[in-house]
Amino acid sequence: MYLLRSPIVPMDIRDRERSAMEESVPAAGSRMREEIDEQPQVVAAIASELPRVEEAVDRAREAGARFVIYAARGTSDNAAVYGKYLANILAGVPAGLAAPSVTTLYGAEISFHNCLVFGVSQSGKTPDVTEYVGDARRRGAFTIAITNEEESPLAEAAEVVLPTRAGIEEAVPATKTYTSQLAVLALFWSIWSERPDAIETFSSELPAAMEAVLGGEDAVARLASRYRFVERLMVAARGFNYATALEAALKLKETCYLGVNAYSAADLLHGPIAAVEEDLPALAFAYPGPAYQPMLDLVRELRDRDVEVAVVGPGQALEVAGAGIEVPDVVPEVLSPLLTILPAQLLAYYLAREKGIDPDHPRGLSKVTLTR
Ligand code: F6R
């Protein structure tokens, strides 16, 4: 990690707080931490799902799918944002995110002909996602469930199931199921758009690159230590990694109780940047590709406004920010969200520990949330 300019809190307060927290945080291991570490193996295993995903692509094409809608909540919805960029950029297919309430609360009668509707859900039990997919199927959509539970209401509601095979996820904050959803989506759209290069990188280089990023956890722990008194944070990214910004913000909110807003770098410039202040640090995701230069420009702009910025990205981006967590430029940008989210998950874990929160069981949350 590069050195930050000045401490956010004075040393004496920091040391006093640290000893108080060490007393209150149980030293026991954490499922969230273990599940973070399982991700390279989980993603490697998804490469073996190739024949099943190929069949799903064939069936969706045969069904005449020309538009894509993703129905999902929470972390799964952030994976769907990645899916939207994949469909648009790799396949030239229009794609958007569902508002399930139009079906479940308003009873809208949508014509879904020529639509491919994905339900994305770790548990397969989120009621409004399941109802939306079932309704879309009855109204003409071709439906695919991406889920970690092959025997679930969502799997039953959809024509095709693409399992994420992440194993049971016990910690409330989703980690390995998120990257497994990204992996299935990347595979699906790489096959649809006939990109053997992406599929090859996926199986050969990605798991090792994920291991390498997880190996940099000391730098993340130091950043967490620096942020332990931070109550608000701004997160920004653009392009494929906009999904990373949204998911990083969700992890930091639910696991560390921070007030975090995630922005597309472009949206940030359209107004919210007026709210930046010295005590509102920023976390920016920058990875080489078409969105890289705009992200570096944003980092410079924030620094000019005296905002402390930490970047998740390659060394050059860290130099521009003056601080951050290195994610080397080793896979094509399209697959980079599977790398860039890892430091953010680790940051949520370490910051929770710094704040005396049990990362596996954030207050008032359960693994399945029943929204209608
Ligand atoms: C976040 C988290 C929740 C779930 C959301 C959807 O870490 O776990 O936001 O992602 O409740 O759950 P599923 O994917 O089971 O539909």
Short mmCIF file of C-alpha atoms and ligand atoms in Angstrom, two decimals:
data_model
loop_
_atom_site.label_atom_id
_atom_site.label_comp_id
_atom_site.label_asym_id
_atom_site.label_seq_id
_atom_site.Cartn_x
_atom_site.Cartn_y
_atom_site.Cartn_z
CA MET A 1 0.00 0.00 0.00
CA TYR A 2 1.18 3.51 -0.73
CA LEU A 3 1.47 5.90 2.17
CA LEU A 4 -1.49 8.10 3.00
CA ARG A 5 -0.90 11.76 3.66
CA SER A 6 -1.94 12.16 7.28
CA PRO A 7 -3.70 10.08 9.92
CA ILE A 8 -7.50 10.40 10.01
CA VAL A 9 -7.46 10.16 13.83
CA PRO A 10 -4.86 11.14 16.36
CA MET A 11 -2.62 8.32 17.54
CA ASP A 12 -3.63 8.51 21.21
CA ILE A 13 -7.35 8.08 20.49
CA ARG A 14 -6.52 5.33 18.03
CA ASP A 15 -4.52 3.34 20.56
CA ARG A 16 -7.10 3.76 23.31
CA GLU A 17 -9.90 2.64 20.99
CA ARG A 18 -7.86 -0.26 19.71
CA SER A 19 -7.37 -1.81 23.14
CA ALA A 20 -11.09 -1.36 23.93
CA MET A 21 -12.02 -3.06 20.68
CA GLU A 22 -9.59 -5.90 21.11
CA GLU A 23 -11.41 -6.72 24.31
CA SER A 24 -14.84 -6.76 22.64
CA VAL A 25 -14.12 -8.60 19.36
CA PRO A 26 -14.06 -12.37 19.75
CA ALA A 27 -10.80 -13.81 18.45
CA ALA A 28 -12.67 -16.71 16.80
CA GLY A 29 -12.50 -17.29 13.05
CA SER A 30 -15.14 -16.03 10.70
CA ARG A 31 -17.11 -17.77 7.98
CA MET A 32 -17.09 -14.55 5.96
CA ARG A 33 -13.29 -14.61 6.00
CA GLU A 34 -13.19 -18.30 5.00
CA GLU A 35 -15.78 -17.80 2.28
CA ILE A 36 -13.74 -14.92 0.84
CA ASP A 37 -10.80 -17.31 0.57
CA GLU A 38 -12.87 -20.01 -1.16
CA GLN A 39 -13.56 -17.81 -4.19
CA PRO A 40 -10.71 -18.85 -6.51
CA GLN A 41 -11.77 -22.52 -6.22
CA VAL A 42 -15.44 -21.65 -6.67
CA VAL A 43 -14.72 -19.68 -9.83
CA ALA A 44 -12.41 -22.40 -11.18
CA ALA A 45 -15.21 -24.93 -10.70
CA ILE A 46 -17.64 -22.83 -12.73
CA ALA A 47 -15.45 -23.22 -15.81
CA SER A 48 -16.54 -26.86 -15.81
CA GLU A 49 -20.15 -25.75 -16.25
CA LEU A 50 -19.36 -24.80 -19.85
CA PRO A 51 -21.60 -27.44 -21.56
CA ARG A 52 -24.59 -26.50 -19.39
CA VAL A 53 -24.11 -22.80 -20.08
CA GLU A 54 -23.68 -23.48 -23.81
CA GLU A 55 -27.01 -25.30 -23.82
CA ALA A 56 -28.68 -22.38 -22.03
CA VAL A 57 -27.30 -19.94 -24.62
CA ASP A 58 -28.57 -22.15 -27.47
CA ARG A 59 -32.03 -22.39 -25.93
CA ALA A 60 -32.25 -18.65 -25.30
CA ARG A 61 -31.25 -17.92 -28.89
CA GLU A 62 -33.75 -20.48 -30.24
CA ALA A 63 -36.44 -18.82 -28.13
CA GLY A 64 -35.74 -15.61 -30.06
CA ALA A 65 -34.35 -13.61 -27.10
CA ARG A 66 -33.45 -10.07 -28.19
CA PHE A 67 -33.78 -8.11 -24.94
CA VAL A 68 -32.57 -8.98 -21.47
CA ILE A 69 -34.03 -8.19 -18.05
CA TYR A 70 -32.43 -9.15 -14.76
CA ALA A 71 -34.54 -9.57 -11.62
CA ALA A 72 -32.53 -9.63 -8.37
CA ARG A 73 -32.07 -8.02 -4.97
CA GLY A 74 -29.07 -6.85 -2.95
CA THR A 75 -25.76 -8.42 -3.87
CA SER A 76 -27.42 -10.44 -6.62
CA ASP A 77 -28.73 -7.20 -8.09
CA ASN A 78 -25.18 -5.86 -8.17
CA ALA A 79 -24.13 -8.98 -10.07
CA ALA A 80 -27.00 -8.20 -12.45
CA VAL A 81 -25.50 -4.75 -13.10
CA TYR A 82 -22.38 -6.53 -14.33
CA GLY A 83 -24.65 -8.76 -16.42
CA LYS A 84 -26.18 -5.65 -18.02
CA TYR A 85 -22.76 -4.37 -19.11
CA LEU A 86 -21.83 -7.84 -20.43
CA ALA A 87 -25.00 -8.14 -22.53
CA ASN A 88 -24.59 -4.61 -23.93
CA ILE A 89 -20.84 -4.58 -24.55
CA LEU A 90 -20.02 -8.18 -25.46
CA ALA A 91 -23.23 -9.14 -27.22
CA GLY A 92 -24.82 -5.85 -28.35
CA VAL A 93 -28.04 -6.96 -26.64
CA PRO A 94 -30.17 -4.34 -24.86
CA ALA A 95 -30.42 -5.14 -21.16
CA GLY A 96 -31.89 -3.64 -18.01
CA LEU A 97 -32.81 -4.33 -14.41
CA ALA A 98 -36.35 -5.27 -13.38
CA ALA A 99 -38.41 -3.35 -10.86
CA PRO A 100 -40.16 -6.40 -9.33
CA SER A 101 -42.84 -4.25 -7.66
CA VAL A 102 -44.37 -3.45 -11.05
CA THR A 103 -45.47 -7.08 -11.07
CA THR A 104 -45.80 -7.97 -7.40
CA LEU A 105 -47.47 -4.77 -6.14
CA TYR A 106 -48.94 -3.16 -9.26
CA GLY A 107 -49.89 -6.28 -11.24
CA ALA A 108 -48.51 -4.78 -14.46
CA GLU A 109 -49.30 -6.87 -17.53
CA ILE A 110 -45.98 -6.75 -19.36
CA SER A 111 -45.47 -8.37 -22.74
CA PHE A 112 -42.24 -10.31 -22.42
CA HIS A 113 -42.05 -11.71 -25.97
CA ASN A 114 -38.46 -11.91 -27.24
CA CYS A 115 -37.20 -11.21 -23.73
CA LEU A 116 -34.68 -13.24 -21.84
CA VAL A 117 -35.40 -12.80 -18.15
CA PHE A 118 -32.77 -13.85 -15.62
CA GLY A 119 -33.63 -14.31 -11.96
CA VAL A 120 -30.40 -14.00 -9.98
CA SER A 121 -30.58 -15.13 -6.35
CA GLN A 122 -28.14 -16.88 -4.05
CA SER A 123 -30.93 -18.55 -2.04
CA GLY A 124 -33.46 -18.85 -4.83
CA LYS A 125 -35.98 -17.87 -2.15
CA THR A 126 -36.45 -14.15 -2.57
CA PRO A 127 -40.22 -13.99 -3.17
CA ASP A 128 -40.52 -10.95 -5.45
CA VAL A 129 -37.68 -12.14 -7.69
CA THR A 130 -39.32 -15.56 -7.98
CA GLU A 131 -42.75 -14.07 -8.68
CA TYR A 132 -41.36 -11.72 -11.33
CA VAL A 133 -39.62 -14.59 -13.14
CA GLY A 134 -42.72 -16.81 -12.99
CA ASP A 135 -44.91 -14.01 -14.30
CA ALA A 136 -42.43 -13.19 -17.08
CA ARG A 137 -42.40 -16.84 -18.14
CA ARG A 138 -46.21 -16.96 -18.31
CA ARG A 139 -46.16 -13.77 -20.41
CA GLY A 140 -43.73 -15.03 -23.04
CA ALA A 141 -40.19 -14.63 -21.68
CA PHE A 142 -37.48 -17.25 -21.84
CA THR A 143 -36.35 -17.54 -18.22
CA ILE A 144 -33.10 -18.54 -16.59
CA ALA A 145 -32.40 -18.84 -12.86
CA ILE A 146 -28.85 -18.21 -11.69
CA THR A 147 -28.85 -19.57 -8.17
CA ASN A 148 -26.83 -21.41 -5.56
CA GLU A 149 -29.87 -23.56 -4.72
CA GLU A 150 -30.93 -25.90 -7.51
CA GLU A 151 -33.94 -27.01 -5.45
CA SER A 152 -35.51 -23.64 -4.77
CA PRO A 153 -38.67 -21.73 -5.71
CA LEU A 154 -36.73 -19.63 -8.22
CA ALA A 155 -35.20 -22.71 -9.86
CA GLU A 156 -38.71 -24.15 -10.17
CA ALA A 157 -40.10 -20.95 -11.65
CA ALA A 158 -37.53 -20.70 -14.47
CA GLU A 159 -37.15 -22.85 -17.58
CA VAL A 160 -33.39 -23.26 -17.17
CA VAL A 161 -31.23 -23.31 -14.05
CA LEU A 162 -27.58 -22.28 -14.06
CA PRO A 163 -26.17 -23.30 -10.68
CA THR A 164 -23.44 -21.21 -9.09
CA ARG A 165 -22.05 -24.17 -7.10
CA ALA A 166 -20.44 -22.00 -4.44
CA GLY A 167 -21.26 -24.40 -1.60
CA ILE A 168 -23.36 -23.28 1.34
CA GLU A 169 -22.75 -19.64 2.19
CA GLU A 170 -23.10 -19.19 5.94
CA ALA A 171 -21.99 -15.62 6.60
CA VAL A 172 -24.82 -13.16 6.11
CA PRO A 173 -22.74 -10.86 3.86
CA ALA A 174 -22.58 -12.59 0.48
CA THR A 175 -19.08 -12.97 -0.97
CA LYS A 176 -18.43 -16.22 -2.81
CA THR A 177 -21.95 -16.37 -4.21
CA TYR A 178 -21.43 -12.89 -5.71
CA THR A 179 -18.27 -13.84 -7.60
CA SER A 180 -19.86 -17.13 -8.65
CA GLN A 181 -22.80 -15.19 -10.10
CA LEU A 182 -20.35 -12.91 -11.95
CA ALA A 183 -18.56 -16.00 -13.24
CA VAL A 184 -21.73 -17.62 -14.58
CA LEU A 185 -22.76 -14.34 -16.24
CA ALA A 186 -19.29 -13.87 -17.78
CA LEU A 187 -19.37 -17.38 -19.13
CA PHE A 188 -22.89 -17.00 -20.51
CA TRP A 189 -22.16 -13.76 -22.41
CA SER A 190 -18.71 -14.90 -23.57
CA ILE A 191 -20.36 -17.94 -25.14
CA TRP A 192 -23.22 -15.88 -26.60
CA SER A 193 -20.75 -13.48 -28.19
CA GLU A 194 -18.36 -16.25 -29.28
CA ARG A 195 -15.37 -14.97 -27.31
CA PRO A 196 -13.16 -18.03 -26.84
CA ASP A 197 -10.37 -15.74 -25.56
CA ALA A 198 -12.48 -14.68 -22.57
CA ILE A 199 -13.50 -18.28 -21.86
CA GLU A 200 -9.86 -19.37 -22.03
CA THR A 201 -8.69 -16.61 -19.65
CA PHE A 202 -11.57 -17.51 -17.40
CA SER A 203 -10.43 -21.05 -16.83
CA SER A 204 -6.66 -20.61 -17.10
CA GLU A 205 -5.72 -17.30 -15.46
CA LEU A 206 -8.55 -15.97 -13.36
CA PRO A 207 -8.38 -18.28 -10.29
CA ALA A 208 -4.61 -17.70 -9.94
CA ALA A 209 -5.10 -13.95 -10.31
CA MET A 210 -7.78 -14.07 -7.58
CA GLU A 211 -5.36 -15.94 -5.29
CA ALA A 212 -2.72 -13.29 -5.91
CA VAL A 213 -5.10 -10.43 -5.05
CA LEU A 214 -6.22 -12.20 -1.86
CA GLY A 215 -2.53 -12.55 -0.99
CA GLY A 216 -2.31 -8.76 -0.69
CA GLU A 217 -4.53 -8.72 2.38
CA ASP A 218 -2.00 -7.01 4.67
CA ALA A 219 -2.43 -3.77 2.73
CA VAL A 220 -6.20 -4.08 3.13
CA ALA A 221 -5.86 -4.65 6.88
CA ARG A 222 -3.75 -1.47 7.11
CA LEU A 223 -6.36 0.52 5.19
CA ALA A 224 -9.06 -0.83 7.51
CA SER A 225 -7.03 0.26 10.49
CA ARG A 226 -6.77 3.73 9.02
CA TYR A 227 -10.53 3.88 8.32
CA ARG A 228 -11.68 2.59 11.71
CA PHE A 229 -13.18 5.91 12.78
CA VAL A 230 -14.59 6.72 9.37
CA GLU A 231 -18.39 6.86 9.35
CA ARG A 232 -18.99 7.92 5.77
CA LEU A 233 -17.34 6.86 2.55
CA MET A 234 -17.83 7.55 -1.13
CA VAL A 235 -17.23 4.79 -3.67
CA ALA A 236 -16.85 5.32 -7.40
CA ALA A 237 -16.18 3.34 -10.55
CA ARG A 238 -17.27 3.22 -14.14
CA GLY A 239 -18.07 0.62 -16.81
CA PHE A 240 -17.85 -3.04 -15.82
CA ASN A 241 -16.62 -2.06 -12.37
CA TYR A 242 -19.65 0.07 -11.58
CA ALA A 243 -21.04 -3.24 -10.25
CA THR A 244 -17.94 -3.43 -8.02
CA ALA A 245 -18.61 0.04 -6.60
CA LEU A 246 -22.22 -0.89 -5.79
CA GLU A 247 -21.23 -4.18 -4.20
CA ALA A 248 -18.33 -2.67 -2.24
CA ALA A 249 -20.73 -0.05 -0.86
CA LEU A 250 -23.27 -2.72 0.11
CA LYS A 251 -20.61 -4.80 1.88
CA LEU A 252 -19.33 -1.78 3.83
CA LYS A 253 -22.86 -0.69 4.77
CA GLU A 254 -24.16 -4.03 5.98
CA THR A 255 -20.93 -5.31 7.55
CA CYS A 256 -19.49 -2.09 9.04
CA TYR A 257 -22.60 0.13 9.31
CA LEU A 258 -20.97 2.91 7.31
CA GLY A 259 -22.90 5.56 5.43
CA VAL A 260 -21.64 4.77 1.92
CA ASN A 261 -22.79 6.08 -1.41
CA ALA A 262 -21.67 4.40 -4.63
CA TYR A 263 -21.50 6.41 -7.82
CA SER A 264 -20.72 6.01 -11.44
CA ALA A 265 -17.79 8.42 -11.88
CA ALA A 266 -19.90 10.23 -14.49
CA ASP A 267 -22.90 10.61 -12.18
CA LEU A 268 -20.65 11.86 -9.41
CA LEU A 269 -19.60 14.78 -11.59
CA HIS A 270 -23.25 15.64 -12.29
CA GLY A 271 -23.86 17.02 -8.81
CA PRO A 272 -22.89 14.78 -5.88
CA ILE A 273 -19.25 15.89 -6.10
CA ALA A 274 -20.39 19.18 -4.56
CA ALA A 275 -20.87 17.27 -1.29
CA VAL A 276 -17.26 16.07 -1.01
CA GLU A 277 -15.35 17.22 2.04
CA GLU A 278 -12.02 16.47 3.61
CA ASP A 279 -13.56 14.03 6.09
CA LEU A 280 -15.39 12.05 3.41
CA PRO A 281 -12.77 9.66 2.04
CA ALA A 282 -13.25 8.05 -1.36
CA LEU A 283 -12.62 4.54 -2.58
CA ALA A 284 -12.19 4.38 -6.36
CA PHE A 285 -11.97 1.34 -8.62
CA ALA A 286 -9.77 1.85 -11.70
CA TYR A 287 -8.77 -0.90 -14.09
CA PRO A 288 -7.19 -0.55 -17.55
CA GLY A 289 -9.81 -0.38 -20.29
CA PRO A 290 -12.08 2.33 -21.71
CA ALA A 291 -13.16 3.43 -18.22
CA TYR A 292 -9.59 3.81 -16.91
CA GLN A 293 -8.73 7.35 -18.01
CA PRO A 294 -12.03 8.81 -16.77
CA MET A 295 -11.36 7.16 -13.41
CA LEU A 296 -7.84 8.56 -13.19
CA ASP A 297 -9.25 12.00 -14.06
CA LEU A 298 -11.80 11.64 -11.27
CA VAL A 299 -9.12 10.65 -8.77
CA ARG A 300 -7.13 13.79 -9.69
CA GLU A 301 -10.25 15.92 -9.39
CA LEU A 302 -11.03 14.52 -5.93
CA ARG A 303 -7.47 15.06 -4.76
CA ASP A 304 -7.60 18.65 -6.02
CA ARG A 305 -10.62 19.01 -3.72
CA ASP A 306 -8.56 17.67 -0.77
CA VAL A 307 -10.42 14.36 -0.64
CA GLU A 308 -8.42 11.39 0.60
CA VAL A 309 -8.68 8.78 -2.15
CA ALA A 310 -7.68 5.14 -2.00
CA VAL A 311 -7.69 3.32 -5.32
CA VAL A 312 -8.21 -0.36 -6.01
CA GLY A 313 -6.31 -0.93 -9.23
CA PRO A 314 -2.86 -1.27 -10.79
CA GLY A 315 0.26 0.47 -9.45
CA GLN A 316 -0.03 3.43 -11.84
CA ALA A 317 -3.52 4.25 -10.51
CA LEU A 318 -2.26 3.98 -6.93
CA GLU A 319 0.44 6.53 -7.75
CA VAL A 320 -2.18 8.97 -9.00
CA ALA A 321 -4.23 8.53 -5.82
CA GLY A 322 -1.27 8.32 -3.47
CA ALA A 323 -2.84 5.32 -1.71
CA GLY A 324 -4.76 2.14 -2.30
CA ILE A 325 -4.73 -1.60 -2.79
CA GLU A 326 -2.96 -3.02 -5.79
CA VAL A 327 -4.84 -5.21 -8.26
CA PRO A 328 -2.47 -5.99 -11.12
CA ASP A 329 -3.58 -5.65 -14.73
CA VAL A 330 -3.48 -9.38 -15.51
CA VAL A 331 -6.91 -10.23 -16.94
CA PRO A 332 -8.99 -8.44 -19.59
CA GLU A 333 -11.09 -5.60 -18.17
CA VAL A 334 -14.27 -7.60 -18.80
CA LEU A 335 -13.23 -10.07 -16.10
CA SER A 336 -11.71 -7.51 -13.73
CA PRO A 337 -14.82 -7.26 -11.46
CA LEU A 338 -13.96 -10.77 -10.27
CA LEU A 339 -10.66 -9.36 -8.97
CA THR A 340 -11.48 -5.83 -7.87
CA ILE A 341 -14.26 -6.85 -5.48
CA LEU A 342 -11.87 -9.01 -3.43
CA PRO A 343 -10.04 -6.15 -1.64
CA ALA A 344 -13.43 -4.55 -0.94
CA GLN A 345 -14.74 -7.74 0.68
CA LEU A 346 -11.56 -7.98 2.76
CA LEU A 347 -11.87 -4.32 3.70
CA ALA A 348 -15.44 -4.90 4.92
CA TYR A 349 -14.25 -7.87 6.95
CA TYR A 350 -11.24 -6.10 8.52
CA LEU A 351 -13.12 -2.89 9.16
CA ALA A 352 -15.92 -4.81 10.89
CA ARG A 353 -13.30 -6.37 13.16
CA GLU A 354 -11.74 -2.95 13.80
CA LYS A 355 -15.16 -1.63 14.76
CA GLY A 356 -15.96 -4.56 17.04
CA ILE A 357 -18.70 -5.97 14.78
CA ASP A 358 -19.16 -9.69 14.14
CA PRO A 359 -18.81 -9.76 10.33
CA ASP A 360 -20.75 -13.02 10.00
CA HIS A 361 -23.87 -11.68 11.71
CA PRO A 362 -24.47 -7.97 11.14
CA ARG A 363 -27.24 -6.63 13.37
CA GLY A 364 -30.82 -7.10 12.24
CA LEU A 365 -30.04 -9.07 9.07
CA SER A 366 -30.76 -12.65 8.08
CA LYS A 367 -29.55 -14.70 5.14
CA VAL A 368 -32.89 -14.68 3.34
CA THR A 369 -34.94 -11.49 3.16
CA LEU A 370 -38.60 -11.93 2.24
CA THR A 371 -39.53 -8.95 0.08
CA ARG A 372 -42.78 -8.92 -1.87
C1 F6R B 1 -25.80 -8.90 0.86
C2 F6R B 1 -26.83 -9.89 0.92
C3 F6R B 1 -28.21 -9.51 0.53
C4 F6R B 1 -28.71 -10.51 -0.51
C5 F6R B 1 -30.17 -10.22 -0.89
C6 F6R B 1 -30.64 -11.12 -1.99
O1 F6R B 1 -24.57 -9.39 1.28
O2 F6R B 1 -26.57 -11.01 1.23
O3 F6R B 1 -28.28 -8.22 0.02
O4 F6R B 1 -27.88 -10.42 -1.63
O5 F6R B 1 -30.96 -10.40 0.25
O6 F6R B 1 -30.61 -12.46 -1.60
P1 F6R B 1 -30.69 -13.63 -2.66
O7 F6R B 1 -29.49 -13.52 -3.52
O8 F6R B 1 -30.71 -14.88 -1.84
O9 F6R B 1 -31.95 -13.41 -3.45
#
